[in-house]
Short mmCIF file of C-alpha atoms and ligand atoms in Angstrom, two decimals:
data_model
loop_
_atom_site.label_atom_id
_atom_site.label_comp_id
_atom_site.label_asym_id
_atom_site.label_seq_id
_atom_site.Cartn_x
_atom_site.Cartn_y
_atom_site.Cartn_z
CA MET A 1 -15.42 23.31 -4.17
CA ASN A 2 -18.71 24.10 -5.87
CA LYS A 3 -20.52 25.71 -2.90
CA GLU A 4 -23.98 25.41 -4.44
CA THR A 5 -23.59 21.67 -5.06
CA ALA A 6 -22.18 21.18 -1.57
CA SER A 7 -25.10 23.00 0.05
CA LYS A 8 -27.66 20.96 -1.96
CA ILE A 9 -25.86 17.80 -0.81
CA LYS A 10 -26.16 18.93 2.80
CA GLU A 11 -29.85 19.69 2.40
CA LEU A 12 -30.66 16.32 0.81
CA LYS A 13 -28.56 14.48 3.33
CA GLU A 14 -30.71 15.86 6.13
CA LYS A 15 -33.94 15.23 4.24
CA HIS A 16 -33.07 11.56 3.64
CA ASN A 17 -31.36 10.87 6.97
CA ALA A 18 -28.16 10.00 5.10
CA ILE A 19 -24.47 10.00 5.93
CA ILE A 20 -21.59 10.24 3.53
CA LEU A 21 -18.65 7.88 4.09
CA VAL A 22 -15.55 8.73 2.09
CA HIS A 23 -12.33 6.82 1.50
CA ASN A 24 -8.98 8.61 1.85
CA TYR A 25 -8.28 8.28 -1.92
CA GLN A 26 -11.31 10.22 -3.09
CA ILE A 27 -10.87 13.51 -4.95
CA PRO A 28 -10.47 16.58 -2.67
CA GLU A 29 -14.00 17.97 -3.31
CA VAL A 30 -15.54 14.69 -2.23
CA GLN A 31 -13.26 14.42 0.82
CA ASP A 32 -14.48 17.88 1.82
CA ILE A 33 -18.17 16.82 2.05
CA ALA A 34 -17.46 13.68 4.11
CA ASP A 35 -19.23 12.97 7.37
CA PHE A 36 -16.54 10.34 7.92
CA LEU A 37 -13.25 10.04 6.06
CA GLY A 38 -11.19 6.92 6.57
CA ASP A 39 -9.51 3.70 5.52
CA SER A 40 -11.45 0.54 4.72
CA LEU A 41 -11.44 -0.76 8.31
CA ASP A 42 -12.50 2.54 9.82
CA LEU A 43 -15.30 3.05 7.28
CA ALA A 44 -16.63 -0.48 7.83
CA LYS A 45 -16.68 0.19 11.59
CA THR A 46 -18.41 3.54 11.10
CA ALA A 47 -21.04 1.91 8.90
CA THR A 48 -22.00 -0.41 11.76
CA LYS A 49 -22.40 2.45 14.23
CA THR A 50 -24.54 4.91 12.27
CA GLN A 51 -28.24 5.48 12.92
CA ALA A 52 -28.69 6.91 9.40
CA GLU A 53 -31.11 5.12 7.06
CA ASN A 54 -29.05 5.82 3.94
CA ILE A 55 -25.30 5.41 3.60
CA VAL A 56 -23.73 7.14 0.60
CA PHE A 57 -20.41 5.38 0.11
CA CYS A 58 -17.73 7.27 -1.80
CA GLY A 59 -15.15 4.60 -2.47
CA VAL A 60 -14.99 1.45 -4.59
CA GLY A 61 -17.52 -1.37 -4.82
CA PHE A 62 -16.07 -3.80 -2.29
CA MET A 63 -16.13 -1.13 0.42
CA ALA A 64 -19.79 -0.30 -0.22
CA GLU A 65 -20.59 -4.04 -0.33
CA SER A 66 -18.97 -4.53 3.08
CA ALA A 67 -21.11 -1.69 4.48
CA LYS A 68 -24.22 -3.38 3.03
CA ILE A 69 -23.28 -6.83 4.36
CA LEU A 70 -22.81 -5.36 7.84
CA ASN A 71 -26.08 -3.36 7.57
CA PRO A 72 -28.48 -5.42 5.46
CA ASP A 73 -31.47 -3.27 6.50
CA LYS A 74 -29.96 0.01 5.33
CA ASN A 75 -29.68 1.46 1.86
CA VAL A 76 -26.06 1.61 0.78
CA ILE A 77 -25.67 3.86 -2.23
CA ILE A 78 -22.51 4.21 -4.33
CA PRO A 79 -22.55 7.33 -6.52
CA ASP A 80 -20.90 5.46 -9.43
CA ILE A 81 -21.68 1.75 -9.61
CA THR A 82 -18.80 1.20 -12.07
CA ALA A 83 -16.21 2.29 -9.45
CA LYS A 84 -14.71 -1.12 -8.74
CA CYS A 85 -11.33 -2.23 -7.42
CA PRO A 86 -9.74 -4.28 -10.25
CA MET A 87 -7.79 -6.34 -7.71
CA ALA A 88 -11.04 -7.49 -6.08
CA GLY A 89 -11.96 -8.98 -9.47
CA MET A 90 -8.71 -10.94 -9.75
CA VAL A 91 -9.84 -13.88 -7.62
CA ASN A 92 -12.60 -16.15 -8.89
CA GLU A 93 -14.76 -18.65 -7.03
CA GLU A 94 -13.74 -21.61 -9.20
CA GLY A 95 -10.01 -21.05 -8.64
CA LEU A 96 -10.44 -20.50 -4.92
CA LYS A 97 -12.54 -23.68 -4.61
CA LYS A 98 -9.69 -25.66 -6.24
CA LEU A 99 -7.11 -24.14 -3.90
CA ILE A 100 -9.25 -24.95 -0.84
CA LYS A 101 -9.67 -28.54 -2.04
CA ALA A 102 -5.93 -28.91 -2.66
CA ASN A 103 -5.10 -27.63 0.84
CA PRO A 104 -7.31 -29.35 3.40
CA GLY A 105 -7.14 -27.70 6.81
CA ALA A 106 -5.95 -24.36 5.42
CA GLU A 107 -7.99 -21.31 6.44
CA VAL A 108 -8.93 -18.67 3.88
CA VAL A 109 -8.01 -15.12 4.85
CA SER A 110 -9.41 -12.66 2.38
CA TYR A 111 -8.30 -9.08 2.13
CA VAL A 112 -11.43 -6.89 2.22
CA ASN A 113 -10.59 -5.98 -1.40
CA THR A 114 -12.66 -8.96 -2.59
CA THR A 115 -16.18 -9.46 -3.88
CA ALA A 116 -18.99 -10.53 -1.53
CA GLU A 117 -18.95 -13.97 -3.22
CA ILE A 118 -15.28 -14.50 -2.29
CA LYS A 119 -15.90 -13.24 1.26
CA ALA A 120 -18.69 -15.80 1.47
CA MET A 121 -16.07 -18.54 0.88
CA SER A 122 -13.61 -17.13 3.45
CA ASP A 123 -12.94 -17.89 7.11
CA ILE A 124 -11.97 -14.36 8.05
CA CYS A 125 -11.29 -11.00 6.37
CA CYS A 126 -8.49 -8.55 6.99
CA THR A 127 -7.50 -5.06 5.91
CA SER A 128 -4.08 -3.51 5.48
CA ALA A 129 -4.45 -2.17 9.05
CA ASN A 130 -4.94 -5.54 10.77
CA GLY A 131 -3.54 -8.21 8.38
CA GLU A 132 -0.70 -9.27 10.69
CA LYS A 133 -3.02 -9.52 13.69
CA VAL A 134 -5.61 -11.57 11.76
CA VAL A 135 -3.08 -14.02 10.30
CA LYS A 136 -1.50 -14.54 13.74
CA ALA A 137 -4.93 -15.13 15.29
CA VAL A 138 -6.28 -17.83 12.96
CA ASP A 139 -6.07 -21.39 14.29
CA SER A 140 -4.53 -23.07 11.26
CA ASN A 141 -0.82 -22.86 10.50
CA LYS A 142 -1.63 -22.92 6.79
CA ILE A 143 -3.39 -19.96 5.21
CA ILE A 144 -4.77 -19.28 1.75
CA PHE A 145 -4.46 -15.53 1.31
CA VAL A 146 -6.42 -13.73 -1.43
CA PRO A 147 -6.07 -11.69 -3.60
CA ASP A 148 -3.07 -9.38 -2.99
CA ARG A 149 0.26 -11.17 -3.27
CA ASN A 150 2.13 -8.02 -2.22
CA LEU A 151 0.21 -7.57 1.02
CA GLY A 152 0.39 -11.35 1.51
CA SER A 153 4.20 -11.37 1.08
CA TYR A 154 4.51 -8.53 3.56
CA ILE A 155 2.36 -10.31 6.15
CA GLN A 156 4.26 -13.57 5.53
CA ARG A 157 7.45 -11.76 6.45
CA LEU A 158 5.88 -10.52 9.71
CA VAL A 159 4.40 -13.94 10.55
CA PRO A 160 7.04 -16.46 9.38
CA GLU A 161 5.66 -19.23 11.60
CA LYS A 162 2.61 -19.65 9.32
CA GLU A 163 2.63 -21.02 5.78
CA MET A 164 0.85 -18.61 3.45
CA ILE A 165 -0.35 -19.66 0.02
CA LEU A 166 -0.67 -16.44 -1.97
CA TRP A 167 -3.15 -15.77 -4.74
CA PRO A 168 -1.32 -13.99 -7.60
CA GLY A 169 -3.38 -10.76 -7.55
CA MET A 170 -2.08 -7.21 -7.15
CA CYS A 171 -3.14 -3.58 -7.26
CA SER A 172 -1.58 -1.99 -10.32
CA THR A 173 -1.61 1.47 -8.70
CA HIS A 174 0.73 0.19 -5.97
CA HIS A 175 2.51 -2.60 -7.86
CA ASN A 176 3.72 -0.02 -10.39
CA ILE A 177 5.46 2.14 -7.83
CA TYR A 178 9.16 1.79 -8.58
CA LYS A 179 12.29 2.29 -6.50
CA ASP A 180 13.26 5.18 -8.73
CA ASP A 181 10.00 7.05 -7.98
CA ILE A 182 10.84 6.97 -4.28
CA LEU A 183 14.59 7.50 -4.57
CA LYS A 184 14.27 10.58 -6.78
CA LEU A 185 12.09 12.24 -4.12
CA LYS A 186 14.38 11.08 -1.31
CA ASN A 187 17.41 12.60 -3.08
CA LYS A 188 15.59 15.92 -3.36
CA HIS A 189 14.23 15.80 0.20
CA PRO A 190 16.72 13.78 2.27
CA SER A 191 15.09 14.47 5.63
CA ALA A 192 11.64 13.28 4.52
CA GLU A 193 10.31 10.10 6.09
CA ILE A 194 9.03 7.50 3.62
CA LEU A 195 5.55 6.03 4.31
CA VAL A 196 4.22 3.41 1.88
CA HIS A 197 1.12 1.23 1.65
CA PRO A 198 1.68 -2.53 2.12
CA GLU A 199 0.11 -3.14 -1.32
CA CYS A 200 3.51 -2.02 -2.68
CA ARG A 201 6.11 -4.63 -3.63
CA LEU A 202 8.56 -5.74 -0.89
CA GLU A 203 11.48 -3.90 -2.51
CA ILE A 204 9.50 -0.66 -2.10
CA ILE A 205 8.51 -1.51 1.48
CA ASP A 206 12.23 -2.09 2.16
CA LEU A 207 12.99 1.50 1.17
CA ALA A 208 10.32 2.88 3.50
CA ASP A 209 10.46 3.94 7.13
CA TYR A 210 6.96 2.46 7.64
CA ALA A 211 4.40 0.44 5.68
CA LEU A 212 0.97 1.61 6.85
CA SER A 213 -2.71 1.54 5.95
CA THR A 214 -4.08 4.88 4.83
CA ASN A 215 -5.37 5.73 8.32
CA GLY A 216 -2.07 4.46 9.70
CA MET A 217 -0.37 7.17 7.62
CA VAL A 218 -2.76 9.82 8.99
CA ASN A 219 -2.05 8.79 12.58
CA TYR A 220 1.69 8.49 12.07
CA ALA A 221 2.09 11.85 10.28
CA LYS A 222 0.31 13.59 13.17
CA LYS A 223 2.55 12.22 15.88
CA SER A 224 5.89 12.20 14.03
CA ASN A 225 8.41 14.99 14.67
CA SER A 226 9.34 14.98 10.98
CA LYS A 227 8.23 17.91 8.87
CA GLU A 228 8.40 16.18 5.47
CA PHE A 229 7.05 12.88 4.18
CA ILE A 230 7.20 10.94 0.92
CA ILE A 231 3.84 9.21 0.51
CA GLY A 232 3.95 5.90 -1.38
CA THR A 233 0.28 5.38 -2.13
CA GLU A 234 -2.57 6.93 -4.15
CA LYS A 235 -1.70 10.59 -4.70
CA ASP A 236 -4.87 12.15 -3.19
CA MET A 237 -3.94 10.68 0.19
CA CYS A 238 -1.76 13.79 0.47
CA TYR A 239 -4.82 16.07 0.40
CA ARG A 240 -6.07 14.80 3.77
CA LEU A 241 -2.55 14.63 5.19
CA LYS A 242 -1.88 18.28 4.27
CA LYS A 243 -5.28 19.47 5.49
CA GLU A 244 -4.77 17.89 8.91
CA ASN A 245 -1.08 18.85 9.16
CA PRO A 246 -0.79 22.30 7.54
CA ASP A 247 2.71 22.85 8.95
CA LYS A 248 4.10 19.67 7.31
CA ILE A 249 4.99 18.87 3.70
CA PHE A 250 3.81 15.73 1.87
CA TYR A 251 5.34 14.63 -1.42
CA PRO A 252 2.96 12.47 -3.47
CA LEU A 253 3.96 10.04 -6.21
CA LYS A 254 2.15 11.82 -9.00
CA ARG A 255 1.81 8.66 -11.13
CA ALA A 256 0.09 6.72 -8.35
CA VAL A 257 -3.56 7.16 -9.30
CA CYS A 258 -6.46 4.77 -8.71
CA PRO A 259 -8.76 5.55 -11.68
CA ASN A 260 -11.76 3.88 -10.06
CA MET A 261 -11.55 6.00 -6.91
CA LYS A 262 -11.58 9.08 -9.16
CA LYS A 263 -14.89 8.15 -10.80
CA ILE A 264 -16.91 9.66 -7.96
CA THR A 265 -17.56 13.38 -8.32
CA LEU A 266 -19.55 15.93 -6.33
CA GLU A 267 -22.25 15.93 -9.04
CA LYS A 268 -22.60 12.15 -8.81
CA VAL A 269 -22.91 12.38 -5.02
CA LEU A 270 -25.66 14.98 -5.44
CA ASN A 271 -27.43 12.83 -7.99
CA SER A 272 -27.30 9.78 -5.77
CA LEU A 273 -28.87 11.79 -2.95
CA LYS A 274 -31.66 12.96 -5.26
CA THR A 275 -32.49 9.45 -6.47
CA LEU A 276 -31.15 7.28 -3.61
CA GLU A 277 -29.58 5.21 -6.39
CA PRO A 278 -27.55 3.24 -7.40
CA LYS A 279 -28.01 0.93 -4.43
CA ILE A 280 -25.79 -2.03 -3.57
CA LYS A 281 -27.83 -5.18 -4.14
CA LEU A 282 -26.67 -8.59 -2.93
CA SER A 283 -28.60 -11.80 -2.39
CA ASP A 284 -29.62 -12.59 1.20
CA TYR A 285 -27.73 -15.88 0.91
CA ILE A 286 -24.42 -14.22 -0.05
CA MET A 287 -24.87 -11.48 2.56
CA GLU A 288 -25.47 -14.00 5.30
CA LYS A 289 -22.39 -16.04 4.35
CA ALA A 290 -20.13 -13.02 3.78
CA LYS A 291 -21.09 -11.49 7.14
CA MET A 292 -19.33 -14.15 9.21
CA PRO A 293 -15.72 -13.46 8.03
CA LEU A 294 -16.28 -9.69 8.20
CA LYS A 295 -17.79 -9.92 11.69
CA ARG A 296 -14.96 -12.18 12.85
CA MET A 297 -12.50 -9.52 11.78
CA MET A 298 -14.48 -6.68 13.38
CA ASP A 299 -14.88 -8.61 16.63
CA MET A 300 -11.10 -8.76 16.93
CA GLY A 301 -11.23 -5.04 17.68
P1 LIG B 1 -6.79 1.17 3.22
O1 LIG B 1 -7.65 0.18 3.91
O2 LIG B 1 -5.42 1.27 3.79
O3 LIG B 1 -7.46 2.49 3.13
O4 LIG B 1 -6.55 0.66 1.72
C1 LIG B 1 -7.57 0.42 0.83
C2 LIG B 1 -7.05 0.30 -0.53
O5 LIG B 1 -7.78 -0.02 -1.45
C3 LIG B 1 -5.66 0.57 -0.75
O6 LIG B 1 -5.38 0.54 -2.11
FE1 LIG B 2 -8.09 -1.31 -5.56
FE2 LIG B 2 -5.61 -0.44 -5.82
FE3 LIG B 2 -7.61 1.23 -6.19
FE4 LIG B 2 -7.03 0.33 -3.74
S1 LIG B 2 -5.74 1.63 -5.05
S2 LIG B 2 -9.05 0.46 -4.64
S3 LIG B 2 -6.39 -1.75 -4.21
S4 LIG B 2 -7.11 -0.58 -7.42
#
């Protein structure tokens, strides 16, 4: 890591009463300057607990938006405003309105990987860590689930008693993980456990020992007796796993890269602390409406 840049970041952080929240897929240098490193649920929770005036969010747009919606009085700064999750852009308000109209009584469960506008139309949000719990908890037996059809199919399997209407979105980083990618590694390392993210297709989840959120992988790897793991998610997840479990081996899928997560660099973090820009800006109306489904999810614990 560039020590000079890191020490300037520390200095400016103190000056501006800022904290740096970092998602598990960020590049190693950015993970190393995190005040909090986590999955989307954990980072949203942390954002609600901080006393800091400025939150520098190293992740993609929807994550920073959630932090802003939950903390409308704080500055939420994303070091690269173009870092957006393409899957969050796959569901549009017009299409969702039509689906709601065609399915009276259905409740809308939106994965947090959605825009604030889509959250504002939703009954409750979920993440990959709590999707099953959220879907089980909603009153209606019919659910419109947006936007990830892979996560939706996985939850549908775990909650067969509910009817889930799935929006046809997907994350190309996870959707394009193939059986062969996993099996080649498993042949080379037969005693490795396979952990995959539930944004993968069901045939990949079927090969895995566990489908887990990114923090779920961190927690599992710590407690497991296994020494080797094949990690079916964004490749830089392995950086944190290795750092926290130096005696264990993690095999990444080298092709599994989220280009938007990689847009944030140490220099951009420094710049955002110098300028306190770019800030997340959302209308009060959208923030107010999007808060309810996020809060409902958070209140579930
Ligand atoms: P997690 O909430 O598991 O960190 O996942 C976020 C994400 O975007 C996965 O692609
Ligand atoms: Fe979005 Fe996929 Fe990147 Fe996660 S890995 S932020 S779902 S594009």
